[in-house]
């Protein structure tokens, strides 16, 4: 689970319990080589993400008794603990250029977004970016590193419906980009940062794919499977294909989950019926879902859940 593509696109990191507990693995994309890079007898390692130069992986682990952000240098095998706090630190996302991560932590009593600067490994600096308005999850840098997208429950303190927001990398200029009244999540920046994709069930409780254009503050409903034949179709998990404006997503329009793609532009375009317009990329009787390409991390398979707090049993 949780595959992440290396910057050179030659490797994939992922978590697997094939050896009896959850560890981090890397695999060549052609299947020629695969190796386990963490070794524990009792702990859980999850959610790997690559450094910009492809030499290191950050991930979350409870090997120290609670969830912390750790890092492994793939060139030496050396492991480092990047956070050290009694609370839970999870879900790292690497800055595209610098030795910085954003992550979420409940060290203030609710999930909030923090920045970890470890340019000085002997003295890493953690900065709170969230403003405490509500539970904030899944921070993600834009590809140029100037913006952060995240989802928040600040508009629904019951914790049922999250809304997608952006803010500058220092935590300022917070902007809500998805409409209230639905559960919006699985946000993803387009490779050129001109659009932000996400899913929302604001229309009749059915998940559709949306894109938001920050420059114009315009939102496009990309998929809208209407009519009796589509009344329960779910379109989820948007990601982006390489350096294009093609959005890739999961849909069960054919009765089981498969992967589809369609150009997200023009941003003022009409919504589509997936089985009529989108290109179907997989065709299997089994479930194919939660694609990952750009950005280089897959969060959708967690379905918004956070790992259980470790009790040391």
mmCIF file with all atom_site columns, N, CA and C in Angstrom, residues 207-253:
data_model
loop_
_atom_site.group_PDB
_atom_site.id
_atom_site.type_symbol
_atom_site.label_atom_id
_atom_site.label_alt_id
_atom_site.label_comp_id
_atom_site.label_asym_id
_atom_site.label_entity_id
_atom_site.label_seq_id
_atom_site.pdbx_PDB_ins_code
_atom_site.Cartn_x
_atom_site.Cartn_y
_atom_site.Cartn_z
_atom_site.occupancy
_atom_site.B_iso_or_equiv
_atom_site.pdbx_formal_charge
_atom_site.auth_seq_id
_atom_site.auth_comp_id
_atom_site.auth_asym_id
_atom_site.auth_atom_id
_atom_site.pdbx_PDB_model_num
ATOM 1   N N  . UNK A 1 207 ? -19.433 10.888 -5.087  1.00 0.00 ? 207 UNK A N  1
ATOM 2   C CA . UNK A 1 207 ? -18.117 11.461 -5.319  1.00 0.00 ? 207 UNK A CA 1
ATOM 3   C C  . UNK A 1 207 ? -17.892 11.756 -6.797  1.00 0.00 ? 207 UNK A C  1
ATOM 4   N N  . UNK A 1 208 ? -17.472 12.980 -7.086  1.00 0.00 ? 208 UNK A N  1
ATOM 5   C CA . UNK A 1 208 ? -17.072 13.401 -8.419  1.00 0.00 ? 208 UNK A CA 1
ATOM 6   C C  . UNK A 1 208 ? -15.697 14.043 -8.342  1.00 0.00 ? 208 UNK A C  1
ATOM 7   N N  . UNK A 1 209 ? -15.072 14.226 -9.490  1.00 0.00 ? 209 UNK A N  1
ATOM 8   C CA . UNK A 1 209 ? -13.763 14.852 -9.586  1.00 0.00 ? 209 UNK A CA 1
ATOM 9   C C  . UNK A 1 209 ? -13.926 16.332 -9.913  1.00 0.00 ? 209 UNK A C  1
ATOM 10  N N  . UNK A 1 210 ? -13.207 17.174 -9.186  1.00 0.00 ? 210 UNK A N  1
ATOM 11  C CA . UNK A 1 210 ? -13.217 18.616 -9.381  1.00 0.00 ? 210 UNK A CA 1
ATOM 12  C C  . UNK A 1 210 ? -11.784 19.098 -9.601  1.00 0.00 ? 210 UNK A C  1
ATOM 13  N N  . UNK A 1 211 ? -11.639 20.226 -10.285 1.00 0.00 ? 211 UNK A N  1
ATOM 14  C CA . UNK A 1 211 ? -10.354 20.927 -10.340 1.00 0.00 ? 211 UNK A CA 1
ATOM 15  C C  . UNK A 1 211 ? -10.596 22.400 -10.037 1.00 0.00 ? 211 UNK A C  1
ATOM 16  N N  . UNK A 1 212 ? -9.622  22.981 -9.352  1.00 0.00 ? 212 UNK A N  1
ATOM 17  C CA . UNK A 1 212 ? -9.675  24.399 -8.985  1.00 0.00 ? 212 UNK A CA 1
ATOM 18  C C  . UNK A 1 212 ? -8.454  25.084 -9.584  1.00 0.00 ? 212 UNK A C  1
ATOM 19  N N  . UNK A 1 213 ? -8.675  26.257 -10.184 1.00 0.00 ? 213 UNK A N  1
ATOM 20  C CA . UNK A 1 213 ? -7.600  27.044 -10.782 1.00 0.00 ? 213 UNK A CA 1
ATOM 21  C C  . UNK A 1 213 ? -7.323  28.255 -9.897  1.00 0.00 ? 213 UNK A C  1
ATOM 22  N N  . UNK A 1 214 ? -6.207  28.273 -9.146  1.00 0.00 ? 214 UNK A N  1
ATOM 23  C CA . UNK A 1 214 ? -5.934  29.385 -8.232  1.00 0.00 ? 214 UNK A CA 1
ATOM 24  C C  . UNK A 1 214 ? -5.878  30.743 -8.921  1.00 0.00 ? 214 UNK A C  1
ATOM 25  N N  . UNK A 1 215 ? -5.345  30.805 -10.131 1.00 0.00 ? 215 UNK A N  1
ATOM 26  C CA . UNK A 1 215 ? -5.179  32.102 -10.793 1.00 0.00 ? 215 UNK A CA 1
ATOM 27  C C  . UNK A 1 215 ? -6.507  32.795 -11.039 1.00 0.00 ? 215 UNK A C  1
ATOM 28  N N  . UNK A 1 216 ? -7.543  32.017 -11.364 1.00 0.00 ? 216 UNK A N  1
ATOM 29  C CA . UNK A 1 216 ? -8.855  32.598 -11.667 1.00 0.00 ? 216 UNK A CA 1
ATOM 30  C C  . UNK A 1 216 ? -9.883  32.338 -10.570 1.00 0.00 ? 216 UNK A C  1
ATOM 31  N N  . UNK A 1 217 ? -9.494  31.506 -9.572  1.00 0.00 ? 217 UNK A N  1
ATOM 32  C CA . UNK A 1 217 ? -10.409 31.083 -8.508  1.00 0.00 ? 217 UNK A CA 1
ATOM 33  C C  . UNK A 1 217 ? -11.658 30.404 -9.073  1.00 0.00 ? 217 UNK A C  1
ATOM 34  N N  . UNK A 1 218 ? -11.470 29.724 -10.196 1.00 0.00 ? 218 UNK A N  1
ATOM 35  C CA . UNK A 1 218 ? -12.565 29.048 -10.867 1.00 0.00 ? 218 UNK A CA 1
ATOM 36  C C  . UNK A 1 218 ? -12.489 27.546 -10.619 1.00 0.00 ? 218 UNK A C  1
ATOM 37  N N  . UNK A 1 219 ? -13.652 26.937 -10.420 1.00 0.00 ? 219 UNK A N  1
ATOM 38  C CA . UNK A 1 219 ? -13.741 25.501 -10.180 1.00 0.00 ? 219 UNK A CA 1
ATOM 39  C C  . UNK A 1 219 ? -14.482 24.827 -11.325 1.00 0.00 ? 219 UNK A C  1
ATOM 40  N N  . UNK A 1 220 ? -13.962 23.697 -11.759 1.00 0.00 ? 220 UNK A N  1
ATOM 41  C CA . UNK A 1 220 ? -14.656 22.902 -12.770 1.00 0.00 ? 220 UNK A CA 1
ATOM 42  C C  . UNK A 1 220 ? -15.088 21.571 -12.165 1.00 0.00 ? 220 UNK A C  1
ATOM 43  N N  . UNK A 1 221 ? -16.350 21.231 -12.320 1.00 0.00 ? 221 UNK A N  1
ATOM 44  C CA . UNK A 1 221 ? -16.827 19.880 -12.065 1.00 0.00 ? 221 UNK A CA 1
ATOM 45  C C  . UNK A 1 221 ? -16.445 19.052 -13.285 1.00 0.00 ? 221 UNK A C  1
ATOM 46  N N  . UNK A 1 222 ? -15.467 18.156 -13.122 1.00 0.00 ? 222 UNK A N  1
ATOM 47  C CA . UNK A 1 222 ? -14.937 17.412 -14.267 1.00 0.00 ? 222 UNK A CA 1
ATOM 48  C C  . UNK A 1 222 ? -15.832 16.231 -14.612 1.00 0.00 ? 222 UNK A C  1
ATOM 49  N N  . UNK A 1 223 ? -16.214 15.452 -13.614 1.00 0.00 ? 223 UNK A N  1
ATOM 50  C CA . UNK A 1 223 ? -17.070 14.294 -13.857 1.00 0.00 ? 223 UNK A CA 1
ATOM 51  C C  . UNK A 1 223 ? -18.416 14.502 -13.187 1.00 0.00 ? 223 UNK A C  1
ATOM 52  N N  . UNK A 1 224 ? -19.467 14.153 -13.873 1.00 0.00 ? 224 UNK A N  1
ATOM 53  C CA . UNK A 1 224 ? -20.820 14.287 -13.320 1.00 0.00 ? 224 UNK A CA 1
ATOM 54  C C  . UNK A 1 224 ? -21.699 13.251 -14.011 1.00 0.00 ? 224 UNK A C  1
ATOM 55  N N  . UNK A 1 225 ? -21.651 12.039 -13.494 1.00 0.00 ? 225 UNK A N  1
ATOM 56  C CA . UNK A 1 225 ? -22.380 10.932 -14.098 1.00 0.00 ? 225 UNK A CA 1
ATOM 57  C C  . UNK A 1 225 ? -23.859 11.043 -13.740 1.00 0.00 ? 225 UNK A C  1
ATOM 58  N N  . UNK A 1 226 ? -24.633 11.618 -14.640 1.00 0.00 ? 226 UNK A N  1
ATOM 59  C CA . UNK A 1 226 ? -26.041 11.895 -14.361 1.00 0.00 ? 226 UNK A CA 1
ATOM 60  C C  . UNK A 1 226 ? -26.951 10.889 -15.055 1.00 0.00 ? 226 UNK A C  1
ATOM 61  N N  . UNK A 1 227 ? -28.170 10.780 -14.577 1.00 0.00 ? 227 UNK A N  1
ATOM 62  C CA . UNK A 1 227 ? -29.157 9.889  -15.162 1.00 0.00 ? 227 UNK A CA 1
ATOM 63  C C  . UNK A 1 227 ? -29.279 8.593  -14.384 1.00 0.00 ? 227 UNK A C  1
ATOM 64  N N  . UNK A 1 228 ? -30.315 7.818  -14.691 1.00 0.00 ? 228 UNK A N  1
ATOM 65  C CA . UNK A 1 228 ? -30.602 6.603  -13.940 1.00 0.00 ? 228 UNK A CA 1
ATOM 66  C C  . UNK A 1 228 ? -29.458 5.595  -13.988 1.00 0.00 ? 228 UNK A C  1
ATOM 67  N N  . UNK A 1 229 ? -28.742 5.546  -15.099 1.00 0.00 ? 229 UNK A N  1
ATOM 68  C CA . UNK A 1 229 ? -27.670 4.561  -15.228 1.00 0.00 ? 229 UNK A CA 1
ATOM 69  C C  . UNK A 1 229 ? -26.436 4.931  -14.409 1.00 0.00 ? 229 UNK A C  1
ATOM 70  N N  . UNK A 1 230 ? -26.412 6.140  -13.873 1.00 0.00 ? 230 UNK A N  1
ATOM 71  C CA . UNK A 1 230 ? -25.212 6.612  -13.186 1.00 0.00 ? 230 UNK A CA 1
ATOM 72  C C  . UNK A 1 230 ? -25.484 7.044  -11.745 1.00 0.00 ? 230 UNK A C  1
ATOM 73  N N  . UNK A 1 231 ? -26.642 6.747  -11.217 1.00 0.00 ? 231 UNK A N  1
ATOM 74  C CA . UNK A 1 231 ? -27.062 7.390  -9.977  1.00 0.00 ? 231 UNK A CA 1
ATOM 75  C C  . UNK A 1 231 ? -26.214 7.016  -8.765  1.00 0.00 ? 231 UNK A C  1
ATOM 76  N N  . UNK A 1 232 ? -25.382 5.990  -8.857  1.00 0.00 ? 232 UNK A N  1
ATOM 77  C CA . UNK A 1 232 ? -24.532 5.633  -7.717  1.00 0.00 ? 232 UNK A CA 1
ATOM 78  C C  . UNK A 1 232 ? -23.053 5.560  -8.080  1.00 0.00 ? 232 UNK A C  1
ATOM 79  N N  . UNK A 1 233 ? -22.669 6.089  -9.251  1.00 0.00 ? 233 UNK A N  1
ATOM 80  C CA . UNK A 1 233 ? -21.270 6.018  -9.688  1.00 0.00 ? 233 UNK A CA 1
ATOM 81  C C  . UNK A 1 233 ? -20.388 6.892  -8.795  1.00 0.00 ? 233 UNK A C  1
ATOM 82  N N  . UNK A 1 234 ? -19.234 6.358  -8.403  1.00 0.00 ? 234 UNK A N  1
ATOM 83  C CA . UNK A 1 234 ? -18.278 7.077  -7.574  1.00 0.00 ? 234 UNK A CA 1
ATOM 84  C C  . UNK A 1 234 ? -16.988 7.295  -8.357  1.00 0.00 ? 234 UNK A C  1
ATOM 85  N N  . UNK A 1 235 ? -16.555 8.553  -8.451  1.00 0.00 ? 235 UNK A N  1
ATOM 86  C CA . UNK A 1 235 ? -15.274 8.902  -9.066  1.00 0.00 ? 235 UNK A CA 1
ATOM 87  C C  . UNK A 1 235 ? -14.370 9.473  -7.975  1.00 0.00 ? 235 UNK A C  1
ATOM 88  N N  . UNK A 1 236 ? -13.201 8.876  -7.775  1.00 0.00 ? 236 UNK A N  1
ATOM 89  C CA . UNK A 1 236 ? -12.372 9.211  -6.626  1.00 0.00 ? 236 UNK A CA 1
ATOM 90  C C  . UNK A 1 236 ? -10.892 9.239  -6.997  1.00 0.00 ? 236 UNK A C  1
ATOM 91  N N  . UNK A 1 237 ? -10.079 9.628  -6.029  1.00 0.00 ? 237 UNK A N  1
ATOM 92  C CA . UNK A 1 237 ? -8.618  9.462  -6.051  1.00 0.00 ? 237 UNK A CA 1
ATOM 93  C C  . UNK A 1 237 ? -7.931  10.149 -7.222  1.00 0.00 ? 237 UNK A C  1
ATOM 94  N N  . UNK A 1 238 ? -8.118  11.439 -7.433  1.00 0.00 ? 238 UNK A N  1
ATOM 95  C CA . UNK A 1 238 ? -7.463  12.083 -8.582  1.00 0.00 ? 238 UNK A CA 1
ATOM 96  C C  . UNK A 1 238 ? -5.956  12.225 -8.405  1.00 0.00 ? 238 UNK A C  1
ATOM 97  N N  . UNK A 1 239 ? -5.237  11.994 -9.481  1.00 0.00 ? 239 UNK A N  1
ATOM 98  C CA . UNK A 1 239 ? -3.814  12.288 -9.575  1.00 0.00 ? 239 UNK A CA 1
ATOM 99  C C  . UNK A 1 239 ? -3.570  12.848 -10.964 1.00 0.00 ? 239 UNK A C  1
ATOM 100 N N  . UNK A 1 240 ? -2.322  13.129 -11.317 1.00 0.00 ? 240 UNK A N  1
ATOM 101 C CA . UNK A 1 240 ? -2.029  13.771 -12.600 1.00 0.00 ? 240 UNK A CA 1
ATOM 102 C C  . UNK A 1 240 ? -1.019  12.956 -13.376 1.00 0.00 ? 240 UNK A C  1
ATOM 103 N N  . UNK A 1 241 ? -1.175  12.934 -14.685 1.00 0.00 ? 241 UNK A N  1
ATOM 104 C CA . UNK A 1 241 ? -0.285  12.166 -15.541 1.00 0.00 ? 241 UNK A CA 1
ATOM 105 C C  . UNK A 1 241 ? 0.913   13.011 -15.950 1.00 0.00 ? 241 UNK A C  1
ATOM 106 N N  . UNK A 1 242 ? 2.079   12.651 -15.379 1.00 0.00 ? 242 UNK A N  1
ATOM 107 C CA . UNK A 1 242 ? 3.357   13.290 -15.724 1.00 0.00 ? 242 UNK A CA 1
ATOM 108 C C  . UNK A 1 242 ? 3.220   14.807 -15.793 1.00 0.00 ? 242 UNK A C  1
ATOM 109 N N  . UNK A 1 243 ? 3.804   15.431 -16.813 1.00 0.00 ? 243 UNK A N  1
ATOM 110 C CA . UNK A 1 243 ? 3.786   16.892 -16.913 1.00 0.00 ? 243 UNK A CA 1
ATOM 111 C C  . UNK A 1 243 ? 2.670   17.363 -17.838 1.00 0.00 ? 243 UNK A C  1
ATOM 112 N N  . UNK A 1 244 ? 1.447   16.946 -17.539 1.00 0.00 ? 244 UNK A N  1
ATOM 113 C CA . UNK A 1 244 ? 0.305   17.278 -18.379 1.00 0.00 ? 244 UNK A CA 1
ATOM 114 C C  . UNK A 1 244 ? -0.831  17.806 -17.521 1.00 0.00 ? 244 UNK A C  1
ATOM 115 N N  . UNK A 1 245 ? -1.914  18.183 -18.173 1.00 0.00 ? 245 UNK A N  1
ATOM 116 C CA . UNK A 1 245 ? -3.140  18.576 -17.469 1.00 0.00 ? 245 UNK A CA 1
ATOM 117 C C  . UNK A 1 245 ? -4.156  17.435 -17.485 1.00 0.00 ? 245 UNK A C  1
ATOM 118 N N  . UNK A 1 246 ? -3.679  16.226 -17.758 1.00 0.00 ? 246 UNK A N  1
ATOM 119 C CA . UNK A 1 246 ? -4.558  15.049 -17.760 1.00 0.00 ? 246 UNK A CA 1
ATOM 120 C C  . UNK A 1 246 ? -4.702  14.534 -16.337 1.00 0.00 ? 246 UNK A C  1
ATOM 121 N N  . UNK A 1 247 ? -5.936  14.456 -15.871 1.00 0.00 ? 247 UNK A N  1
ATOM 122 C CA . UNK A 1 247 ? -6.200  13.978 -14.526 1.00 0.00 ? 247 UNK A CA 1
ATOM 123 C C  . UNK A 1 247 ? -6.596  12.511 -14.608 1.00 0.00 ? 247 UNK A C  1
ATOM 124 N N  . UNK A 1 248 ? -6.036  11.716 -13.714 1.00 0.00 ? 248 UNK A N  1
ATOM 125 C CA . UNK A 1 248 ? -6.246  10.265 -13.676 1.00 0.00 ? 248 UNK A CA 1
ATOM 126 C C  . UNK A 1 248 ? -6.976  9.942  -12.380 1.00 0.00 ? 248 UNK A C  1
ATOM 127 N N  . UNK A 1 249 ? -7.946  9.037  -12.430 1.00 0.00 ? 249 UNK A N  1
ATOM 128 C CA . UNK A 1 249 ? -8.798  8.817  -11.265 1.00 0.00 ? 249 UNK A CA 1
ATOM 129 C C  . UNK A 1 249 ? -9.421  7.426  -11.305 1.00 0.00 ? 249 UNK A C  1
ATOM 130 N N  . UNK A 1 250 ? -10.047 7.064  -10.205 1.00 0.00 ? 250 UNK A N  1
ATOM 131 C CA . UNK A 1 250 ? -10.779 5.802  -10.091 1.00 0.00 ? 250 UNK A CA 1
ATOM 132 C C  . UNK A 1 250 ? -12.252 6.043  -10.358 1.00 0.00 ? 250 UNK A C  1
ATOM 133 N N  . UNK A 1 251 ? -12.895 5.128  -11.082 1.00 0.00 ? 251 UNK A N  1
ATOM 134 C CA . UNK A 1 251 ? -14.348 5.189  -11.273 1.00 0.00 ? 251 UNK A CA 1
ATOM 135 C C  . UNK A 1 251 ? -14.910 3.771  -11.307 1.00 0.00 ? 251 UNK A C  1
ATOM 136 N N  . UNK A 1 252 ? -16.118 3.624  -10.745 1.00 0.00 ? 252 UNK A N  1
ATOM 137 C CA . UNK A 1 252 ? -16.802 2.336  -10.832 1.00 0.00 ? 252 UNK A CA 1
ATOM 138 C C  . UNK A 1 252 ? -17.979 2.402  -11.807 1.00 0.00 ? 252 UNK A C  1
ATOM 139 N N  . UNK A 1 253 ? -17.838 3.237  -12.831 1.00 0.00 ? 253 UNK A N  1
ATOM 140 C CA . UNK A 1 253 ? -18.916 3.433  -13.794 1.00 0.00 ? 253 UNK A CA 1
ATOM 141 C C  . UNK A 1 253 ? -19.277 2.139  -14.530 1.00 0.00 ? 253 UNK A C  1
#
